[in-house]
Amino acid sequence: MKKIVIFSSLTGNTKKVANSIASALNCKSINYTQISLQELENYDFIAIGFYIDKGDMDSDFKGFTSQIRSKKIGLFITMGGDTNSEYAKNAIDGFKAKFISQGNEILVTFYSQGAIDPKIIEKMREMAKIYPNDKRYKITPEKEARWLQASTHPDKTDLENAKNAFLALKI
């Protein structure tokens, strides 16, 4: 079975996970901007990875992946939030449904926490100053702790877990 890992990565978190998965599958890992949809036709299995941006994949990658059809797929995502949350579960379920609706078969899913882009944290701090009474933008000790905790990911354990999730496929 011919395999490939394609990804979209903004800060490098998803690229780290992609490279770990590619190592486990003994195949190449490539940013989606460096491969054409026509080239993907040569692969039997595609591991697809991306970061979560406002609850979705980035729009360019979304356009690219909307054309992937009738493939065996493994999905992996990175996100700044808690991967054990209902939010994370709903996100991966939504992405699975999207790919299944395109005639793809989902063989495995994996999600990893990733560091939050410092630009996003700075923007959140700016919003807190502009809207000091808006609960959405309030900077709390809990929020600061989540940001600090996320900054250590993906870590060695996350990368090993990613490898193991895809190795379990036996493809």
XYZ file of N, CA and C in Angstrom:
513
model
N 0.845 -1.179 0.000
C 0.000 0.000 0.000
C 0.889 1.240 0.000
N 0.662 2.134 -0.940
C 1.436 3.365 -1.030
C 0.810 4.415 -0.107
N 1.646 4.996 0.786
C 1.173 5.902 1.829
C 1.891 7.237 1.744
N 1.202 8.264 2.260
C 1.794 9.592 2.374
C 1.122 10.331 3.527
N 1.861 11.262 4.110
C 1.320 12.151 5.136
C 1.343 13.559 4.557
N 0.177 14.207 4.527
C 0.118 15.600 4.097
C -0.420 16.428 5.259
N 0.042 17.668 5.331
C -0.349 18.481 6.485
C -0.374 19.959 6.133
N -1.054 20.696 7.003
C -1.027 22.149 7.015
C -0.572 22.538 8.416
N 0.468 23.361 8.504
C 1.023 23.734 9.800
C 1.356 25.216 9.805
N 0.932 25.905 10.831
C 1.208 27.337 10.951
C 2.433 27.594 11.819
N 2.484 26.936 12.978
C 3.564 27.196 13.936
C 4.576 26.060 14.022
N 4.325 24.964 13.315
C 5.228 23.817 13.357
C 4.722 22.658 14.190
N 3.652 22.862 14.959
C 3.109 21.777 15.780
C 2.646 20.598 14.929
N 1.837 20.890 13.932
C 1.277 19.822 13.100
C 2.373 19.148 12.280
N 3.353 19.918 11.859
C 4.473 19.341 11.107
C 5.222 18.320 11.968
N 5.430 18.611 13.246
C 6.103 17.660 14.140
C 5.325 16.354 14.225
N 4.011 16.462 14.394
C 3.178 15.258 14.490
C 3.198 14.520 13.151
N 3.108 15.254 12.055
C 3.135 14.643 10.720
C 4.423 13.855 10.504
N 5.549 14.446 10.876
C 6.834 13.759 10.700
C 6.924 12.514 11.562
N 6.351 12.563 12.739
C 6.340 11.394 13.612
C 5.510 10.263 12.995
N 4.357 10.621 12.468
C 3.492 9.622 11.828
C 4.166 9.057 10.578
N 4.786 9.910 9.786
C 5.479 9.447 8.577
C 6.606 8.481 8.931
N 7.294 8.764 10.017
C 8.348 7.870 10.480
C 7.770 6.489 10.821
N 6.640 6.491 11.488
C 6.000 5.221 11.863
C 5.515 4.451 10.641
N 5.008 5.177 9.649
C 4.466 4.535 8.449
C 5.514 4.286 7.371
N 6.740 4.756 7.632
C 7.824 4.609 6.662
C 7.441 5.210 5.301
N 7.011 6.472 5.371
C 6.646 7.184 4.146
C 7.038 8.646 4.292
N 6.788 9.437 3.253
C 7.168 10.841 3.347
C 6.038 11.679 3.945
N 6.454 12.785 4.530
C 5.563 13.789 5.094
C 5.789 15.059 4.294
N 4.700 15.681 3.838
C 4.849 16.837 2.961
C 3.751 17.857 3.230
N 4.142 19.126 3.187
C 3.167 20.195 3.296
C 2.285 20.144 2.051
N 0.995 20.329 2.235
C 0.059 20.196 1.116
C 0.351 21.169 -0.032
N 1.043 22.260 0.261
C 1.360 23.227 -0.804
C 2.427 22.693 -1.749
N 3.041 21.569 -1.389
C 4.118 21.011 -2.200
C 3.700 19.766 -2.969
N 2.397 19.525 -3.035
C 1.910 18.354 -3.764
C 0.592 18.719 -4.437
N 0.346 18.120 -5.574
C -0.906 18.388 -6.282
C -1.930 17.311 -5.961
N -3.170 17.661 -6.174
C -4.238 16.675 -5.988
C -4.062 15.500 -6.943
N -3.554 15.779 -8.135
C -3.320 14.704 -9.102
C -2.280 13.715 -8.560
N -1.252 14.229 -7.914
C -0.229 13.345 -7.341
C -0.806 12.460 -6.244
N -1.768 12.977 -5.492
C -2.375 12.191 -4.413
C -3.118 10.968 -4.940
N -3.492 11.007 -6.203
C -4.175 9.858 -6.804
C -3.287 8.612 -6.773
N -1.970 8.796 -6.672
C -1.028 7.668 -6.664
C -0.955 6.958 -5.325
N -1.644 7.463 -4.316
C -1.535 6.910 -2.964
C -2.814 6.195 -2.550
N -2.617 5.052 -1.864
C -3.746 4.265 -1.362
C -4.221 4.769 -0.002
N -3.272 5.287 0.788
C -3.598 5.778 2.135
C -2.982 7.161 2.305
N -3.793 8.095 2.808
C -3.319 9.457 3.050
C -3.609 9.820 4.505
N -2.552 10.125 5.246
C -2.720 10.687 6.585
C -2.815 12.198 6.397
N -3.886 12.784 6.883
C -4.163 14.204 6.681
C -4.158 14.902 8.034
N -3.278 15.911 8.168
C -3.173 16.617 9.437
C -3.256 18.120 9.286
N -3.840 18.748 10.288
C -4.012 20.202 10.259
C -4.231 20.725 11.665
N -4.043 22.025 11.796
C -4.291 22.693 13.070
C -5.713 23.246 13.062
N -6.262 23.385 14.245
C -7.604 23.950 14.394
C -7.477 25.465 14.519
N -8.211 26.162 13.676
C -8.233 27.617 13.679
C -9.688 28.062 13.774
N -10.050 28.582 14.930
C -11.438 29.020 15.159
C -12.413 27.881 14.873
N -12.080 26.697 15.300
C -12.962 25.549 15.167
C -12.923 24.833 13.831
N -12.045 25.248 12.939
C -12.012 24.641 11.607
C -10.573 24.555 11.118
N -10.377 23.904 9.979
C -9.062 23.908 9.354
C -8.903 25.216 8.581
N -7.673 25.604 8.308
C -7.478 26.869 7.592
C -8.125 26.774 6.209
N -8.595 27.891 5.692
C -9.436 27.897 4.493
C -8.731 27.347 3.252
N -7.453 27.626 3.066
C -6.749 27.092 1.895
C -6.674 25.570 1.947
N -6.351 25.042 3.118
C -6.268 23.590 3.261
C -7.656 22.965 3.120
N -8.657 23.646 3.633
C -10.032 23.161 3.514
C -10.408 23.016 2.039
N -10.035 24.011 1.229
C -10.298 23.930 -0.207
C -9.569 22.764 -0.854
N -8.329 22.569 -0.458
C -7.519 21.468 -0.991
C -8.145 20.117 -0.637
N -8.457 19.933 0.644
C -8.962 18.626 1.085
C -10.383 18.347 0.601
N -11.119 19.388 0.234
C -12.493 19.168 -0.238
C -12.521 18.377 -1.544
N -11.372 18.252 -2.174
C -11.297 17.528 -3.443
C -10.721 16.121 -3.298
N -10.414 15.715 -2.085
C -9.894 14.360 -1.863
C -11.081 13.410 -1.742
N -11.100 12.423 -2.619
C -12.247 11.518 -2.703
C -11.795 10.062 -2.802
N -12.629 9.205 -2.217
C -12.487 7.747 -2.344
C -11.113 7.243 -1.916
N -10.637 7.727 -0.789
C -9.336 7.308 -0.268
C -9.491 6.725 1.127
N -8.524 5.918 1.508
C -8.388 5.485 2.896
C -7.593 6.582 3.593
N -8.144 7.076 4.699
C -7.581 8.255 5.335
C -7.382 8.032 6.828
N -6.307 8.644 7.323
C -6.103 8.812 8.752
C -6.115 10.305 9.022
N -6.870 10.753 9.998
C -6.946 12.177 10.325
C -6.196 12.456 11.612
N -5.440 13.550 11.622
C -4.837 14.003 12.868
C -4.902 15.518 12.920
N -5.157 16.020 14.114
C -5.264 17.463 14.300
C -4.424 17.888 15.503
N -4.035 19.147 15.475
C -3.416 19.763 16.647
C -4.285 20.948 17.030
N -4.355 21.191 18.316
C -5.173 22.284 18.820
C -4.614 22.785 20.136
N -4.782 24.059 20.392
C -4.283 24.652 21.625
C -5.071 24.234 22.847
N -6.301 23.808 22.637
C -7.173 23.434 23.751
C -6.963 22.010 24.221
N -7.766 21.634 25.185
C -7.722 20.312 25.802
C -8.226 19.258 24.820
N -7.390 18.292 24.495
C -7.778 17.255 23.536
C -8.764 16.258 24.126
N -8.968 16.290 25.427
C -9.950 15.407 26.058
C -11.311 16.076 26.219
N -11.459 17.262 25.668
C -12.697 18.023 25.836
C -13.777 17.581 24.847
N -14.987 17.965 25.156
C -16.113 17.727 24.248
C -15.899 18.510 22.942
N -15.307 19.672 23.054
C -14.993 20.501 21.884
C -14.097 19.733 20.906
N -13.055 19.091 21.430
C -12.130 18.328 20.585
C -12.841 17.145 19.931
N -13.649 16.438 20.721
C -14.377 15.288 20.183
C -15.335 15.728 19.078
N -16.058 16.812 19.312
C -16.983 17.303 18.292
C -16.249 17.754 17.040
N -15.076 18.364 17.227
C -14.288 18.821 16.076
C -13.880 17.630 15.211
N -13.297 16.612 15.821
C -12.833 15.465 15.025
C -14.010 14.735 14.385
N -15.139 14.649 15.101
C -16.326 14.015 14.518
C -16.817 14.785 13.296
N -16.769 16.105 13.366
C -17.179 16.921 12.221
C -16.265 16.730 11.025
N -14.966 16.650 11.284
C -14.022 16.448 10.186
C -14.185 15.057 9.589
N -14.398 14.070 10.435
C -14.641 12.716 9.927
C -15.843 12.710 8.997
N -16.921 13.341 9.438
C -18.144 13.382 8.631
C -17.885 14.054 7.282
N -17.108 15.112 7.285
C -16.776 15.819 6.048
C -16.075 14.883 5.066
N -15.052 14.177 5.544
C -14.298 13.299 4.652
C -15.120 12.083 4.225
N -15.931 11.560 5.112
C -16.793 10.430 4.758
C -17.797 10.849 3.685
N -18.323 12.081 3.795
C -19.296 12.569 2.803
C -18.669 12.695 1.411
N -17.350 12.718 1.354
C -16.634 12.786 0.078
C -16.247 11.389 -0.426
N -16.774 10.362 0.235
C -16.524 8.989 -0.199
C -15.252 8.374 0.340
N -14.635 9.029 1.320
C -13.414 8.504 1.924
C -13.743 7.572 3.078
N -12.808 6.696 3.387
C -12.930 5.792 4.529
C -11.914 6.232 5.590
N -12.401 6.524 6.788
C -11.526 6.963 7.872
C -11.066 5.730 8.648
N -9.755 5.500 8.663
C -9.201 4.335 9.347
C -8.728 4.643 10.758
N -8.334 5.884 11.004
C -7.811 6.243 12.329
C -7.928 7.759 12.499
N -8.095 8.174 13.748
C -8.041 9.605 14.077
C -7.107 9.786 15.266
N -6.508 10.955 15.310
C -5.610 11.286 16.422
C -5.623 12.789 16.609
N -5.652 13.233 17.847
C -5.496 14.655 18.091
C -4.494 14.880 19.190
N -3.744 15.963 19.009
C -2.677 16.328 19.934
C -2.826 17.782 20.322
N -2.501 18.051 21.547
C -2.436 19.450 21.941
C -1.208 20.064 21.282
N -1.316 21.316 20.964
C -0.201 22.049 20.383
C -0.111 23.420 21.014
N 1.052 24.000 20.914
C 1.232 25.351 21.433
C 0.354 26.318 20.646
N -0.171 27.305 21.322
C -0.995 28.328 20.687
C -0.056 29.366 20.079
N -0.348 29.763 18.875
C 0.448 30.782 18.201
C 0.529 32.023 19.094
N 1.728 32.475 19.414
C 1.876 33.667 20.268
C 1.129 34.889 19.739
N 0.965 34.990 18.430
C 0.211 36.108 17.850
C -1.251 36.064 18.287
N -1.784 34.859 18.411
C -3.177 34.711 18.853
C -3.305 35.115 20.315
N -2.357 34.703 21.134
C -2.394 35.084 22.550
C -2.286 36.602 22.677
N -1.413 37.210 21.904
C -1.280 38.668 21.950
C -2.579 39.347 21.526
N -3.211 38.808 20.493
C -4.497 39.362 20.044
C -5.544 39.235 21.146
N -5.550 38.112 21.866
C -6.494 37.922 22.963
C -6.239 38.939 24.087
N -4.976 39.211 24.347
C -4.635 40.217 25.361
C -5.111 41.611 24.928
N -4.951 41.920 23.642
C -5.424 43.204 23.116
C -6.943 43.322 23.254
N -7.638 42.236 22.923
C -9.101 42.244 23.022
C -9.547 42.434 24.471
N -8.808 41.851 25.398
C -9.142 42.003 26.821
C -9.035 43.466 27.248
N -8.079 44.183 26.681
C -7.929 45.607 27.007
C -9.045 46.437 26.374
N -9.408 46.097 25.161
C -10.445 46.837 24.448
C -11.826 46.586 25.062
N -12.068 45.339 25.474
C -13.376 44.940 26.021
C -13.207 44.364 27.432
N -12.856 45.190 28.400
C -12.566 44.682 29.748
C -13.750 44.027 30.452
N -14.967 44.314 30.019
C -16.142 43.734 30.671
C -16.715 42.529 29.930
N -16.080 42.131 28.848
C -16.556 40.993 28.063
C -15.876 39.714 28.576
N -16.666 38.792 29.089
C -16.140 37.550 29.673
C -15.308 36.738 28.677
N -15.622 36.826 27.395
C -14.892 36.051 26.389
C -13.421 36.426 26.337
N -13.115 37.675 26.674
C -11.751 38.170 26.535
C -11.020 38.331 27.865
N -11.695 38.035 28.949
C -11.078 38.197 30.260
C -9.883 37.243 30.400
N -8.756 37.785 30.809
C -7.551 36.972 31.012
C -7.542 36.531 32.481
N -7.813 35.267 32.681
C -7.885 34.703 34.031
C -6.629 33.887 34.321
N -6.389 33.616 35.590
C -5.258 32.717 35.919
C -5.421 31.338 35.264
N -6.656 30.865 35.144
C -6.901 29.566 34.513
C -6.524 29.607 33.031
N -6.881 30.696 32.372
C -6.544 30.846 30.957
C -5.029 30.918 30.773
N -4.370 31.683 31.616
C -2.900 31.782 31.565
C -2.267 30.399 31.768
N -2.819 29.624 32.714
C -2.289 28.284 32.983
C -2.474 27.370 31.770
N -3.632 27.467 31.097
C -3.880 26.654 29.889
C -2.895 27.017 28.784
N -2.657 28.313 28.616
C -1.714 28.747 27.584
C -0.309 28.227 27.882
N 0.085 28.320 29.141
C 1.410 27.845 29.541
C 1.514 26.335 29.330
N 0.494 25.610 29.733
C 0.494 24.153 29.588
C 0.550 23.774 28.112
N -0.224 24.451 27.268
C -0.249 24.151 25.834
C 1.104 24.425 25.186
N 1.853 25.372 25.732
C 3.129 25.761 25.119
C 4.165 24.644 25.118
N 3.941 23.596 25.891
C 4.890 22.478 25.963
C 4.560 21.363 24.960
N 3.533 21.558 24.146
C 3.061 20.508 23.237
C 3.250 20.908 21.780
N 3.335 19.929 20.895
C 3.365 18.506 21.156
C 4.699 18.095 21.787
N 4.601 17.241 22.784
C 5.798 16.771 23.467
C 6.131 15.343 23.016
N 7.158 14.751 23.629
C 7.586 13.399 23.238
C 6.454 12.389 23.364
N 5.670 12.514 24.415
C 4.547 11.589 24.617
C 3.521 11.742 23.508
N 3.200 12.988 23.145
C 2.248 13.226 22.049
C 2.743 12.583 20.756
N 4.026 12.748 20.468
C 4.582 12.209 19.223
C 4.591 10.681 19.228
N 4.883 10.097 20.370
C 4.828 8.625 20.487
C 3.392 8.130 20.341
N 2.451 8.840 20.954
C 1.043 8.459 20.835
C 0.569 8.543 19.392
N 1.036 9.549 18.666
C 0.682 9.680 17.245
C 1.221 8.490 16.456
N 2.477 8.164 16.689
C 3.085 7.006 16.018
C 2.268 5.747 16.293
N 1.993 5.527 17.571
C 1.288 4.306 17.966
C -0.117 4.222 17.382
N -0.801 5.346 17.301
C -2.151 5.352 16.736
C -2.118 4.880 15.278
N -1.124 5.351 14.529
C -1.043 4.990 13.114
C -0.402 3.614 12.911
N 0.521 3.221 13.785
C 1.106 1.884 13.687
C 0.043 0.796 13.931
N -0.948 1.109 14.724
C -2.012 0.148 15.024
C -2.800 -0.247 13.789
N -2.695 0.545 12.723
C -3.417 0.243 11.483
C -2.897 -1.021 10.800
N -1.629 -1.302 10.959
C -0.992 -2.454 10.308
C -1.150 -2.378 8.781
N -0.866 -1.198 8.239
C -0.962 -1.052 6.781
C 0.427 -0.986 6.163
